Coordinates of C-alpha atoms in Angstrom, one line a residue:
M1 CA -11.3 64.0 -27.7
D2 CA -9.8 64.9 -31.1
F3 CA -12.0 65.5 -34.2
A4 CA -11.2 62.1 -35.8
K5 CA -12.4 60.2 -32.8
L6 CA -15.5 62.4 -32.5
K7 CA -16.3 61.6 -36.1
Q8 CA -15.9 57.9 -35.4
V9 CA -18.1 58.0 -32.4
I10 CA -20.8 60.0 -34.3
F11 CA -20.6 57.5 -37.2
I12 CA -20.9 54.4 -35.0
T13 CA -23.8 56.0 -33.0
L14 CA -25.7 56.9 -36.2
L15 CA -24.9 53.4 -37.7
G16 CA -26.2 51.7 -34.6
S17 CA -29.3 53.9 -34.4
I18 CA -30.3 53.4 -38.0
T19 CA -29.6 49.7 -37.8
F20 CA -31.8 49.5 -34.7
L21 CA -34.6 51.4 -36.5
F22 CA -34.3 49.1 -39.5
L23 CA -34.5 46.0 -37.4
Y24 CA -37.5 47.5 -35.5
I25 CA -39.3 48.1 -38.8
M26 CA -38.5 44.5 -40.0
K27 CA -39.5 42.8 -36.8
T28 CA -43.0 42.2 -38.1
F29 CA -41.5 40.1 -40.9
A30 CA -39.0 38.3 -38.6
Y31 CA -40.7 34.9 -38.8
P32 CA -41.2 34.8 -42.6
I33 CA -37.6 35.9 -43.2
L34 CA -36.3 33.4 -40.6
W35 CA -38.2 30.5 -42.2
A36 CA -37.1 31.6 -45.7
A37 CA -33.5 31.5 -44.5
I38 CA -34.0 28.0 -42.9
I39 CA -35.7 26.5 -45.9
A40 CA -33.0 28.0 -48.2
G41 CA -30.3 26.5 -46.1
L42 CA -32.1 23.1 -46.2
F43 CA -32.4 23.1 -50.0
Y44 CA -29.0 24.7 -50.6
P45 CA -27.3 21.5 -51.9
I46 CA -30.1 21.0 -54.4
S47 CA -30.4 24.6 -55.5
S48 CA -26.7 25.1 -55.9
W49 CA -26.5 22.0 -58.0
L50 CA -29.4 23.0 -60.2
I51 CA -28.0 26.5 -60.8
K52 CA -24.6 25.2 -61.7
K53 CA -26.0 22.4 -63.9
L54 CA -28.5 24.6 -65.8
H55 CA -26.3 27.8 -65.9
A56 CA -29.5 29.7 -65.2
P57 CA -30.0 31.1 -61.7
N58 CA -33.6 32.0 -62.2
L59 CA -34.6 28.6 -63.7
G60 CA -32.7 26.7 -61.0
T61 CA -34.3 28.8 -58.3
T62 CA -37.8 28.3 -59.8
I63 CA -37.3 24.5 -59.9
T64 CA -36.1 24.6 -56.2
L65 CA -39.2 26.6 -55.2
V66 CA -41.4 24.0 -57.0
L67 CA -39.7 21.3 -55.0
V68 CA -40.3 23.2 -51.8
F69 CA -43.9 23.6 -52.7
L70 CA -44.3 19.8 -53.4
V71 CA -42.3 18.6 -50.4
I72 CA -43.3 21.1 -47.7
I73 CA -46.2 23.3 -48.6
I74 CA -48.6 20.8 -50.1
P75 CA -48.2 18.2 -47.3
I76 CA -48.6 20.8 -44.6
T77 CA -51.8 22.1 -46.3
F78 CA -53.1 18.6 -46.6
V79 CA -52.4 17.8 -43.0
G80 CA -54.0 21.1 -41.9
S81 CA -57.2 20.3 -43.8
L82 CA -57.2 16.8 -42.1
V83 CA -56.9 18.4 -38.7
V84 CA -59.8 20.8 -39.4
N85 CA -62.0 18.0 -40.7
E86 CA -61.1 15.6 -37.9
S87 CA -61.7 18.3 -35.3
I88 CA -65.1 19.1 -36.6
N89 CA -66.0 15.4 -36.7
L90 CA -64.7 14.8 -33.2
Y91 CA -66.5 17.8 -31.8
G92 CA -69.7 16.7 -33.4
S93 CA -69.3 13.2 -32.1
I94 CA -68.7 14.5 -28.5
S95 CA -71.8 16.8 -28.8
N96 CA -74.0 14.0 -30.0
N97 CA -72.9 11.5 -27.4
R98 CA -72.8 13.6 -24.2
S99 CA -75.2 11.2 -22.4
E100 CA -73.1 8.2 -23.2
I101 CA -69.9 10.0 -22.1
S102 CA -71.6 11.1 -18.9
S103 CA -72.8 7.5 -18.3
S104 CA -69.3 6.1 -18.9
L105 CA -67.8 8.7 -16.5
Q106 CA -70.3 7.8 -13.8
T107 CA -69.6 4.1 -14.3
A108 CA -65.9 4.8 -14.0
L109 CA -66.2 6.9 -10.9
A110 CA -68.4 4.3 -9.3
W111 CA -65.8 1.6 -10.1
V112 CA -63.1 3.8 -8.5
Q113 CA -65.3 4.3 -5.3
H114 CA -66.1 0.6 -4.9
N115 CA -62.6 -0.7 -5.7
P116 CA -60.8 -1.7 -2.5
Y117 CA -57.5 -0.1 -3.6
T118 CA -59.0 3.3 -4.6
S119 CA -62.0 3.6 -2.3
R120 CA -59.8 5.2 0.4
L121 CA -59.3 8.2 -1.9
N122 CA -62.8 9.5 -1.1
I123 CA -63.4 10.8 -4.6
D124 CA -66.4 13.2 -4.9
Q125 CA -68.4 12.1 -8.0
D126 CA -70.2 15.5 -8.3
M127 CA -66.9 17.4 -8.1
I128 CA -65.2 15.2 -10.8
A129 CA -68.3 15.5 -13.1
Q130 CA -68.2 19.3 -12.6
K131 CA -64.5 19.4 -13.4
F132 CA -65.1 17.3 -16.6
G133 CA -67.9 19.6 -17.5
D134 CA -65.7 22.7 -17.0
A135 CA -63.0 21.1 -19.1
A136 CA -65.4 20.3 -21.9
Q137 CA -66.7 23.9 -21.8
Y138 CA -63.2 25.2 -21.9
I139 CA -62.2 23.0 -24.8
T140 CA -65.4 24.0 -26.7
S141 CA -64.8 27.7 -26.2
Y142 CA -61.1 27.3 -27.1
L143 CA -62.1 25.6 -30.4
I144 CA -64.6 28.3 -31.2
M145 CA -62.1 31.0 -30.4
A146 CA -59.4 29.3 -32.4
A147 CA -61.7 29.0 -35.4
K148 CA -62.6 32.7 -35.0
N149 CA -59.0 33.8 -34.8
F150 CA -58.0 31.7 -37.8
T151 CA -60.8 33.2 -39.8
Q152 CA -59.9 36.8 -38.8
N153 CA -56.1 36.2 -39.2
S154 CA -56.3 34.1 -42.4
F155 CA -55.4 37.2 -44.5
V156 CA -52.4 37.9 -42.3
F157 CA -51.3 34.3 -42.6
I158 CA -51.6 34.3 -46.4
L159 CA -49.7 37.6 -46.6
M160 CA -46.9 36.3 -44.4
F161 CA -46.7 33.1 -46.5
V162 CA -46.4 35.1 -49.7
I163 CA -43.7 37.3 -48.1
M164 CA -41.8 34.1 -47.0
F165 CA -42.1 32.5 -50.4
Y166 CA -41.0 35.8 -52.2
T167 CA -38.1 36.1 -49.8
L168 CA -37.2 32.5 -50.3
F169 CA -36.7 33.1 -54.0
F170 CA -34.0 35.7 -53.5
F171 CA -32.4 33.7 -50.6
V172 CA -32.1 30.7 -52.9
R173 CA -30.8 32.7 -55.9
D174 CA -28.7 35.3 -54.2
G175 CA -28.1 33.7 -50.7
A176 CA -24.5 32.9 -51.3
G177 CA -23.8 36.6 -52.3
F178 CA -25.7 37.8 -49.2
L179 CA -23.7 35.5 -47.0
R180 CA -20.4 36.7 -48.5
A181 CA -21.3 40.3 -48.0
L182 CA -22.2 39.7 -44.4
M183 CA -19.0 37.7 -43.7
H184 CA -17.0 40.5 -45.3
L185 CA -18.6 43.2 -43.1
C186 CA -18.5 41.1 -39.9
P187 CA -15.3 41.8 -37.9
L188 CA -15.0 38.3 -36.3
G189 CA -12.8 36.8 -38.9
D190 CA -13.5 34.2 -41.6
T191 CA -12.9 31.2 -39.3
H192 CA -15.3 32.3 -36.6
E193 CA -17.9 33.5 -39.2
K194 CA -17.9 30.1 -40.9
L195 CA -18.2 28.4 -37.6
L196 CA -21.3 30.4 -36.7
Y197 CA -22.8 29.9 -40.2
N198 CA -22.2 26.1 -40.0
R199 CA -23.7 25.9 -36.5
F200 CA -26.8 27.8 -37.7
T201 CA -27.4 25.7 -40.7
S202 CA -26.5 22.3 -39.2
T203 CA -28.6 22.9 -36.1
A204 CA -31.7 24.1 -38.1
R205 CA -31.3 21.2 -40.5
A206 CA -30.8 18.6 -37.8
T207 CA -33.7 19.9 -35.7
L208 CA -36.1 20.0 -38.6
K209 CA -34.9 16.6 -39.9
G210 CA -35.0 15.0 -36.5
S211 CA -38.4 16.4 -35.5
L212 CA -40.0 15.6 -38.8
I213 CA -38.8 12.0 -39.0
V214 CA -39.3 11.2 -35.3
G215 CA -42.7 13.0 -35.3
L216 CA -44.0 11.2 -38.4
I217 CA -43.0 7.8 -37.1
Q218 CA -44.4 8.5 -33.6
G219 CA -47.6 10.1 -35.0
T220 CA -48.2 7.2 -37.4
L221 CA -47.7 4.5 -34.7
G222 CA -49.7 6.6 -32.2
G223 CA -52.6 7.1 -34.6
L224 CA -52.6 3.4 -35.4
M225 CA -52.6 2.5 -31.7
F226 CA -55.5 4.9 -31.0
W227 CA -57.4 3.3 -34.0
L228 CA -56.8 -0.2 -32.8
A229 CA -57.9 0.8 -29.3
G230 CA -61.2 2.1 -30.8
I231 CA -60.6 5.7 -29.8
Q232 CA -62.5 8.3 -32.0
G233 CA -60.4 10.8 -33.9
A234 CA -57.4 8.6 -34.2
M235 CA -56.0 10.6 -37.0
I236 CA -56.1 13.9 -35.2
W237 CA -54.5 12.4 -32.1
G238 CA -51.7 11.1 -34.4
I239 CA -51.3 14.5 -35.9
L240 CA -51.2 16.1 -32.4
M241 CA -48.5 13.5 -31.5
V242 CA -46.5 14.7 -34.5
L243 CA -46.7 18.3 -33.2
M244 CA -46.0 17.4 -29.6
S245 CA -43.0 15.2 -30.6
T246 CA -41.1 18.5 -31.2
I247 CA -40.6 18.4 -27.4
P248 CA -37.7 15.9 -27.0
G249 CA -38.2 12.8 -24.8
I250 CA -41.6 13.7 -23.3
G251 CA -43.7 15.2 -26.0
S252 CA -45.6 12.1 -27.2
Y253 CA -46.4 11.1 -23.6
F254 CA -48.8 14.0 -23.2
I255 CA -51.0 12.4 -25.9
W256 CA -51.0 8.7 -25.4
L257 CA -50.5 8.4 -21.6
P258 CA -53.7 10.3 -20.6
A259 CA -55.6 8.3 -23.1
A260 CA -54.3 5.0 -21.7
I261 CA -55.2 6.1 -18.2
V262 CA -58.7 7.0 -19.3
M263 CA -59.1 3.6 -20.9
I264 CA -58.2 1.9 -17.6
I265 CA -60.5 4.1 -15.6
I266 CA -63.5 3.4 -17.8
G267 CA -63.0 -0.3 -17.4
K268 CA -61.0 -1.2 -20.5
L269 CA -58.0 -2.4 -18.4
W270 CA -56.2 -4.5 -20.9
I271 CA -56.5 -2.0 -23.7
G272 CA -55.1 0.7 -21.4
V273 CA -52.2 -1.5 -20.3
A274 CA -51.4 -2.5 -23.9
M275 CA -51.4 1.2 -24.8
I276 CA -49.0 2.0 -21.9
L277 CA -46.7 -0.9 -22.9
F278 CA -46.7 0.0 -26.6
G279 CA -46.3 3.7 -25.9
A280 CA -43.4 3.3 -23.5
L281 CA -41.5 0.4 -25.2
V282 CA -42.1 1.3 -28.9
I283 CA -43.1 5.0 -29.3
G284 CA -40.8 6.2 -26.5
T285 CA -37.9 4.1 -27.6
I286 CA -38.1 5.6 -31.1
D287 CA -37.6 9.0 -29.6
N288 CA -34.8 7.9 -27.4
I289 CA -32.9 6.1 -30.2
L290 CA -33.5 8.2 -33.3
R291 CA -33.5 11.8 -31.9
P292 CA -29.9 11.7 -30.5
I293 CA -28.7 10.2 -33.8
L294 CA -30.5 12.8 -35.9
V295 CA -30.3 15.9 -33.7
G296 CA -27.7 15.6 -31.0
K297 CA -24.9 14.5 -33.3
D298 CA -25.3 17.3 -35.9
T299 CA -26.0 20.0 -33.3
Q300 CA -23.1 18.8 -31.0
M301 CA -25.4 19.4 -28.0
H302 CA -26.1 17.3 -25.0
P303 CA -29.7 15.9 -25.0
L304 CA -30.5 17.9 -21.9
L305 CA -29.6 21.1 -23.7
V306 CA -31.7 20.0 -26.7
L307 CA -34.7 19.5 -24.4
F308 CA -34.5 22.7 -22.5
S309 CA -33.6 24.9 -25.5
T310 CA -36.6 23.4 -27.4
L311 CA -39.0 23.9 -24.5
G312 CA -37.7 27.4 -23.8
G313 CA -37.9 28.3 -27.5
I314 CA -41.5 27.1 -27.8
V315 CA -42.5 29.1 -24.7
V316 CA -40.9 32.3 -26.0
F317 CA -41.3 32.1 -29.7
G318 CA -44.3 29.8 -30.2
I319 CA -44.2 26.8 -32.6
S320 CA -41.2 28.3 -34.4
G321 CA -39.3 28.0 -31.2
F322 CA -38.6 24.3 -31.6
V323 CA -36.0 25.5 -34.2
I324 CA -35.1 28.9 -32.9
G325 CA -34.3 27.6 -29.4
P326 CA -31.8 25.0 -30.4
V327 CA -30.2 27.4 -32.9
I328 CA -29.7 30.1 -30.3
T329 CA -28.2 27.6 -27.9
S330 CA -25.9 26.2 -30.6
L331 CA -24.7 29.7 -31.4
L332 CA -24.1 30.4 -27.7
L333 CA -22.0 27.2 -27.6
A334 CA -20.1 28.4 -30.7
F335 CA -19.3 31.7 -29.0
W336 CA -18.0 29.9 -25.9
E337 CA -15.9 27.7 -28.2
M338 CA -14.5 30.8 -29.8
Y339 CA -13.8 32.3 -26.3
E340 CA -12.0 29.1 -25.2
H341 CA -9.9 29.1 -28.3
A342 CA -8.9 32.8 -28.0
Y343 CA -8.0 32.6 -24.3
R344 CA -6.8 29.0 -24.1
K345 CA -3.4 29.8 -22.7
E346 CA -4.8 32.0 -19.9
L347 CA -7.5 29.4 -19.1
N348 CA -4.9 26.6 -18.9
K349 CA -2.8 28.7 -16.5
N350 CA -5.7 29.0 -14.1

């Protein structure tokens, strides 16, 4: 190996090592940086227009951040406070009505045992009651642990939020310059780099837009359905449905379907049937119609890929995975598209 190649190998090795160390240092702040990049991309049309119109980057960026605060931060904070209050009220209601709940459970189990269609199941009332007791104990301990963890980690959450908002300011103001510098250093070529950037922004925008719109509609209708059915904590169930709707196709079913089955078991047959019909024909149809229009079209992904990438992203990355999963899948498809374009002649020969 001549000296020039040796220098090149040493340089690339050092560059890769230092880059790895830098990324390792920054991994703690990966989520704040990622969300700052996503929000900056979402508000880029507004921020770029304001900066050009006002001829003042700092002022335009500040106005954009105020809009972000009004449109995203305040609603999330408001919804979070509602979830906490509704959870406390629901927990108190369950604690104060244990005897009534136990009586309803025994009545439902007795109905199941004496029903000619279900009596053959040989259901053990004591076992079912014990399982429900274990489930209640688990939920109670989970709520206590969640409250404890939130209290202990509130400082960390606030710190990460401040870092995200601080990073967002520079991404909004200087994001175009950052992007030009990255594209200049990236060896893939302008065409491929623009393709990757467009896939990243379009997928993140479509996923957030689709999940937000579909989730709000499903959560509102679901909460209204729970309220009309006389189920306590209708608001928190609606909010949970908004969160679960990030799972395409099946997310909302995890909330309303068990509730409908419970209503049937405790003897409120027509209410349970009405909930099943409304959930399947109205709430489920909204997901099947709107999500492909809002998400699948912009992401250029098959609905099955959207489903599995969302589920896998949530499992690996937590709640942020409902965006990260589809983005990674979209970038993978973009790389395969680049591969197909580069080797089209050879592939056609085969």
